[in-house]
Amino acid sequence: MAELFYSHAIRQALEEEMARDERVILMGEDIAGYGGAFKLTAGMADKYGADRVRNTPISEGGFVGVAVGAALTGLRPVVEIMFMDFLTLAMDQLANHAAKLRYQFGEQARVPMVLRTPAGAGRGYGPTHSQSLEKWLVATPGLIVVAPSTAEDAKGLLKSAIRCDDPVVFIESKILYGRRGEVPEGDYTVPLGEAKVVRHGEDVTIVAYSRMTEEALKAAEALAKYDIAAEVIDLRTLAPMDTDTVAASVEKTGRVVVAEEGHMTGGIAAEVVARIVESCFDYLQAPPTRIAAMDIPVPASPVLERAATPDWEDIGRAAAELVQKY
Amino acid sequence: MNYDRSELLKHYRTMVLIRSFEEALDGLFGQGVITGTSHFCMGQEASAMGSIAGLRPDDLVTSNHRGHGHFLAKGADSRRVMAELFGKATGYSGGRGGSQHMADFSIGFLGSNGITGGMTPIATGAALSQKLLHTGKVVLCFFGDGASGQGTFHEAVNMGTTWELPILYLCENNQYAMSTPTRQAFKQPSVAERAKGYGLTTSVVDGNDYFAVRKAVHDAAERSRVGEGAFLIEAMTYRLCGHSKSDACEYRPEEEEQAWAARDPLLLMAERLKQEGLATETDLEQARAEAYQEIEAAVQFARESPEPDPQTVADNLLVTF
Ligand SMILES: Cc1ncc(C[n+]2csc(CCOP(=O)(O)OP(=O)(O)O)c2C)c(N)n1
């Protein structure tokens, strides 16, 4: 095991997959010399050449479409969207093209591309640089959506994503970039589509992903002091969603809090709760609770940003209430 | 062109104000007083002030991520711009927007924005309003060379010129988009050359020369105002700093940086004013002193301003509900 930053784990996955498979190429704004806004790919152009580590003009709609075309015809592009907020400019290519080609053209078509992008608030970047838009993606059939919370999962899931023959959106967390975690030596993958129980407990289930997993674990730690045993599930893949792992836990605990950094309405937590209600209604001892960002643009001022976005205290309070009231 | 001496001195003062505003910011970021990020326009003060000097006071302006200079040149209150960077309640957006998202419609500033190229269609729409509502106003849309790679830019320019709207697309070509030199992003690095294909009237000016920018904008604005349609002006300039707070700016040749530093727009304007007898060294010294004082006052105002009330965070999302 080696200790790596989440960001370095992602970089390692890119490097190893590029070394393993010549068809893997990287594209994005300022990714070559500069290394991208978060310096993740710094120096990679020297190693793999400007053909394979390709700077693009500021043209998200264009270069995501280029990646779709390249993926359709033999390359395995990994594109970087500098901030998830800018994914909106590429939504047509993703939703109307990448997500539909296999379905409409059948066996002959496959779109083995990965779109990596950092999401989330916490840095005071303001309304156009702090969003978590995964709900747009999971609502688009034909996309696989991944959002790891640890360095180990980030590396293993990115490798799976690159080797996958379908379009995968790989959501990174700006805040988690700076977190360290144990990463296994050598080549390994983490399977797409599988949630993980990251803490065991009997009293209440907390479902989370990406940065909210960290917050959920902090909440669970705090709850333990009050003799409340929380089970924490990290979804890891948002689409397709691993409902079974979540349901198995809820059947045990009877109570559930679902936490996300995106906006409440129509969000990931809403989807998880709907699935729980459908699949294990009889086991529920308490109404499922969603913890999410308020339904407003993410403000820049630290005071307002904190007010608008959830953290471990919100999660902990909600979980404690479910246990105490029901 | 006939210039009003006191106006020129005021514009020089504003350019110094813009520079020292960002110098102050730089220090405040360094001390951790301000968080988040910010894109400075050091070196681009002449394209900001010259452009706005070429407009009439009630003409409209849209900006981009590098917008402090545009906003201050348009007449923003430096105290409230500073307060916005502090995330304070007295900031132009009440702390909601931060560096990249500010507006004051009352002075014709329709907003800065963090999405590269995002404002070009919006500026075009504002110009459509001016035409259909017969306001006699012109819209000036600031954007960068990098933004001209976005689809929305091309779509907007096409509509602006085809519909003969009263709009000036003002490209501040500082020759880099983050670390990417224009020649790496475009086979034809000249934005004006590329835009010609849409049928626009285009021109290229020295963006570090206040007088050149002002004249180009003035001439285009007055023609556009009387129905001659859209214009594109490419102001060649250079940022004398990194792209953003986190950029050490290691990708530009040193000779190039030095050559542009020697053409610092503040120096050029001061020299010209003196040469033509439009201002004395004492006048300029006084203008600088006033600008520094104003920035000190702005920082103090921002420091002393209250934090926004978290209870208000959800207020004012919609008009209707
Ligand atoms: C849609 C979108 N893509 C990418 C970015 C990241 N970004 C911010 S500024 C910038 C460079 C813009 O270059 P240019 O338009 O030339 O303006 P300059 O920064 O040189 O003033 C980039 C890539 C963004 N903010 N929005």
Tab-separated table of N, CA and C in Angstrom, chain A residues 30 34 37 39 55-61 82 85-86 89 123-129 294-304 307-308, chain B residues 35-37 87 94-98 100-101 113-116 146-147 149-150 177-180 184-185 246-247 251 307-310 313-314 317:
chain	number	residue	atom	x	y	z
A	30	ASP	N	-5.852	23.501	-21.460
A	30	ASP	CA	-4.628	23.734	-20.667
A	30	ASP	C	-4.133	22.504	-19.926
A	34	TYR	N	0.424	23.245	-18.718
A	34	TYR	CA	-0.082	23.793	-17.462
A	34	TYR	C	-0.554	22.685	-16.523
A	37	ALA	N	-6.400	23.072	-14.621
A	37	ALA	CA	-6.580	24.062	-13.554
A	37	ALA	C	-6.113	23.518	-12.206
A	39	LYS	N	-3.783	21.074	-11.955
A	39	LYS	CA	-2.419	20.551	-12.141
A	39	LYS	C	-2.342	19.020	-12.171
A	55	ASN	N	-3.990	19.695	-25.857
A	55	ASN	CA	-4.662	20.927	-25.453
A	55	ASN	C	-5.755	21.266	-26.457
A	56	THR	N	-6.893	21.666	-25.969
A	56	THR	CA	-7.969	22.053	-26.884
A	56	THR	C	-8.207	23.556	-26.764
A	57	PRO	N	-8.805	24.154	-27.790
A	57	PRO	CA	-9.321	25.513	-27.600
A	57	PRO	C	-10.447	25.484	-26.551
A	58	ILE	N	-10.879	26.648	-26.122
A	58	ILE	CA	-11.991	26.714	-25.160
A	58	ILE	C	-13.268	26.462	-25.957
A	59	SER	N	-13.655	25.220	-26.021
A	59	SER	CA	-14.729	24.777	-26.921
A	59	SER	C	-15.335	23.497	-26.376
A	60	GLU	N	-15.932	23.568	-25.195
A	60	GLU	CA	-16.392	22.334	-24.553
A	60	GLU	C	-17.353	21.541	-25.428
A	61	GLY	N	-18.307	22.252	-26.045
A	61	GLY	CA	-19.269	21.560	-26.903
A	61	GLY	C	-18.541	20.861	-28.038
A	82	MET	N	-12.850	21.446	-17.221
A	82	MET	CA	-12.091	22.095	-16.145
A	82	MET	C	-12.879	22.247	-14.841
A	85	ASP	N	-19.229	22.778	-13.874
A	85	ASP	CA	-20.175	23.789	-14.344
A	85	ASP	C	-20.129	23.939	-15.874
A	86	PHE	N	-18.949	23.704	-16.468
A	86	PHE	CA	-18.798	23.930	-17.918
A	86	PHE	C	-19.305	22.742	-18.732
A	89	LEU	N	-22.065	23.238	-21.327
A	89	LEU	CA	-21.813	23.600	-22.723
A	89	LEU	C	-21.695	22.373	-23.603
A	123	ARG	N	-14.816	26.196	-1.929
A	123	ARG	CA	-13.646	27.017	-2.196
A	123	ARG	C	-13.993	28.481	-2.473
A	124	GLY	N	-15.252	28.820	-2.317
A	124	GLY	CA	-15.640	30.207	-2.524
A	124	GLY	C	-15.514	30.674	-3.959
A	125	TYR	N	-15.676	29.780	-4.922
A	125	TYR	CA	-15.517	30.146	-6.330
A	125	TYR	C	-16.781	30.751	-6.939
A	126	GLY	N	-17.884	30.670	-6.230
A	126	GLY	CA	-19.095	31.332	-6.702
A	126	GLY	C	-19.952	30.503	-7.631
A	127	PRO	N	-21.073	31.105	-8.080
A	127	PRO	CA	-22.162	30.361	-8.725
A	127	PRO	C	-21.795	29.575	-9.985
A	128	THR	N	-20.781	29.990	-10.737
A	128	THR	CA	-20.480	29.255	-11.980
A	128	THR	C	-19.284	28.316	-11.853
A	129	HIS	N	-18.761	28.148	-10.627
A	129	HIS	CA	-17.591	27.284	-10.462
A	129	HIS	C	-17.719	26.367	-9.238
A	294	MET	N	-29.160	23.679	-0.610
A	294	MET	CA	-30.411	24.410	-0.796
A	294	MET	C	-30.633	24.653	-2.285
A	295	ASP	N	-31.874	24.811	-2.654
A	295	ASP	CA	-32.216	25.004	-4.068
A	295	ASP	C	-31.960	26.446	-4.519
A	296	ILE	N	-30.713	26.846	-4.450
A	296	ILE	CA	-30.306	28.185	-4.892
A	296	ILE	C	-28.924	28.054	-5.527
A	297	PRO	N	-28.531	29.001	-6.371
A	297	PRO	CA	-27.152	28.957	-6.886
A	297	PRO	C	-26.171	28.977	-5.705
A	298	VAL	N	-25.008	28.387	-5.894
A	298	VAL	CA	-24.041	28.327	-4.793
A	298	VAL	C	-23.366	29.696	-4.649
A	299	PRO	N	-23.570	30.387	-3.518
A	299	PRO	CA	-22.985	31.718	-3.372
A	299	PRO	C	-21.484	31.673	-3.091
A	300	ALA	N	-20.809	32.795	-3.330
A	300	ALA	CA	-19.345	32.834	-3.208
A	300	ALA	C	-18.878	33.068	-1.777
A	301	SER	N	-19.510	33.994	-1.104
A	301	SER	CA	-19.083	34.366	0.247
A	301	SER	C	-19.044	33.133	1.145
A	302	PRO	N	-17.934	32.895	1.851
A	302	PRO	CA	-17.828	31.686	2.677
A	302	PRO	C	-19.013	31.504	3.637
A	303	VAL	N	-19.473	32.598	4.200
A	303	VAL	CA	-20.598	32.526	5.137
A	303	VAL	C	-21.842	31.967	4.432
A	304	LEU	N	-22.100	32.487	3.244
A	304	LEU	CA	-23.289	32.049	2.508
A	304	LEU	C	-23.101	30.654	1.923
A	307	ALA	N	-23.807	28.187	4.445
A	307	ALA	CA	-25.242	28.109	4.741
A	307	ALA	C	-25.984	27.319	3.668
A	308	ALA	N	-25.494	27.395	2.435
A	308	ALA	CA	-26.223	26.801	1.308
A	308	ALA	C	-25.893	25.333	1.080
B	35	THR	N	-10.640	34.796	0.152
B	35	THR	CA	-10.505	33.432	-0.364
B	35	THR	C	-11.140	33.357	-1.747
B	36	GLY	N	-11.232	32.157	-2.287
B	36	GLY	CA	-11.773	32.021	-3.639
B	36	GLY	C	-10.681	32.316	-4.644
B	37	THR	N	-11.080	32.786	-5.826
B	37	THR	CA	-10.069	33.086	-6.837
B	37	THR	C	-10.391	34.406	-7.503
B	87	GLY	N	-16.613	39.137	0.126
B	87	GLY	CA	-17.807	38.332	0.420
B	87	GLY	C	-18.749	39.018	1.389
B	94	GLY	N	-23.888	41.326	-2.909
B	94	GLY	CA	-24.164	40.927	-1.527
B	94	GLY	C	-23.335	39.731	-1.088
B	95	GLY	N	-22.196	39.517	-1.756
B	95	GLY	CA	-21.347	38.377	-1.417
B	95	GLY	C	-21.722	37.115	-2.174
B	96	ARG	N	-22.763	37.159	-2.944
B	96	ARG	CA	-23.200	35.938	-3.639
B	96	ARG	C	-22.351	35.629	-4.867
B	97	GLY	N	-21.846	36.698	-5.494
B	97	GLY	CA	-21.175	36.491	-6.779
B	97	GLY	C	-19.676	36.327	-6.683
B	98	GLY	N	-19.027	37.133	-5.819
B	98	GLY	CA	-17.571	37.108	-5.773
B	98	GLY	C	-16.968	37.785	-6.993
B	100	GLN	N	-16.093	37.135	-9.971
B	100	GLN	CA	-16.481	36.973	-11.378
B	100	GLN	C	-17.943	37.308	-11.682
B	101	HIS	N	-18.713	37.663	-10.665
B	101	HIS	CA	-20.154	37.825	-10.916
B	101	HIS	C	-20.692	39.083	-10.245
B	113	ASN	N	-19.027	37.537	-15.775
B	113	ASN	CA	-19.465	36.146	-15.660
B	113	ASN	C	-18.329	35.156	-15.823
B	114	GLY	N	-18.429	34.058	-15.096
B	114	GLY	CA	-17.354	33.067	-15.052
B	114	GLY	C	-17.362	32.039	-16.162
B	115	ILE	N	-18.340	32.083	-17.036
B	115	ILE	CA	-18.386	31.096	-18.120
B	115	ILE	C	-17.787	31.740	-19.379
B	116	THR	N	-16.656	31.226	-19.798
B	116	THR	CA	-15.956	31.824	-20.938
B	116	THR	C	-16.840	31.818	-22.186
B	146	GLY	N	-9.491	33.705	-26.136
B	146	GLY	CA	-9.868	32.311	-25.871
B	146	GLY	C	-11.354	32.077	-26.058
B	147	ALA	N	-12.146	33.060	-25.649
B	147	ALA	CA	-13.603	32.926	-25.757
B	147	ALA	C	-14.048	32.791	-27.209
B	149	GLY	N	-13.140	30.815	-29.227
B	149	GLY	CA	-13.211	29.405	-29.594
B	149	GLY	C	-14.559	28.782	-29.289
B	150	GLN	N	-15.357	29.460	-28.496
B	150	GLN	CA	-16.649	28.902	-28.093
B	150	GLN	C	-17.681	29.022	-29.209
B	177	ALA	N	-4.929	32.251	-23.517
B	177	ALA	CA	-6.095	31.830	-22.752
B	177	ALA	C	-5.544	30.889	-21.693
B	178	MET	N	-5.542	31.322	-20.492
B	178	MET	CA	-4.779	30.635	-19.442
B	178	MET	C	-3.353	30.449	-19.941
B	179	SER	N	-2.928	29.193	-20.128
B	179	SER	CA	-1.552	28.975	-20.578
B	179	SER	C	-1.454	28.809	-22.090
B	180	THR	N	-2.597	28.838	-22.766
B	180	THR	CA	-2.611	28.481	-24.186
B	180	THR	C	-2.435	29.699	-25.089
B	184	GLN	N	-1.799	28.377	-30.703
B	184	GLN	CA	-1.990	26.951	-30.451
B	184	GLN	C	-3.470	26.568	-30.504
B	185	ALA	N	-4.337	27.551	-30.278
B	185	ALA	CA	-5.777	27.256	-30.260
B	185	ALA	C	-6.441	27.585	-31.600
B	246	SER	N	-3.992	31.402	-8.860
B	246	SER	CA	-3.200	30.187	-8.677
B	246	SER	C	-2.169	29.970	-9.786
B	247	ASP	N	-1.981	30.981	-10.649
B	247	ASP	CA	-1.103	30.791	-11.809
B	247	ASP	C	0.227	31.513	-11.610
B	251	TYR	N	4.641	29.980	-18.490
B	251	TYR	CA	4.600	29.515	-19.875
B	251	TYR	C	4.913	30.614	-20.890
B	307	GLU	N	-20.745	40.842	7.472
B	307	GLU	CA	-20.917	39.608	6.700
B	307	GLU	C	-22.375	39.527	6.274
B	308	PRO	N	-22.643	38.837	5.162
B	308	PRO	CA	-24.052	38.640	4.814
B	308	PRO	C	-24.742	37.760	5.861
B	309	ASP	N	-26.015	37.965	6.035
B	309	ASP	CA	-26.772	37.175	7.001
B	309	ASP	C	-27.144	35.834	6.367
B	310	PRO	N	-26.668	34.733	6.937
B	310	PRO	CA	-26.983	33.425	6.345
B	310	PRO	C	-28.488	33.178	6.222
B	313	VAL	N	-29.852	33.713	2.743
B	313	VAL	CA	-29.185	33.055	1.614
B	313	VAL	C	-30.138	32.634	0.496
B	314	ALA	N	-31.386	32.324	0.850
B	314	ALA	CA	-32.324	31.861	-0.175
B	314	ALA	C	-33.228	32.975	-0.700
B	317	LEU	N	-34.589	34.531	-5.132
B	317	LEU	CA	-34.235	33.623	-6.229
B	317	LEU	C	-35.099	33.930	-7.444
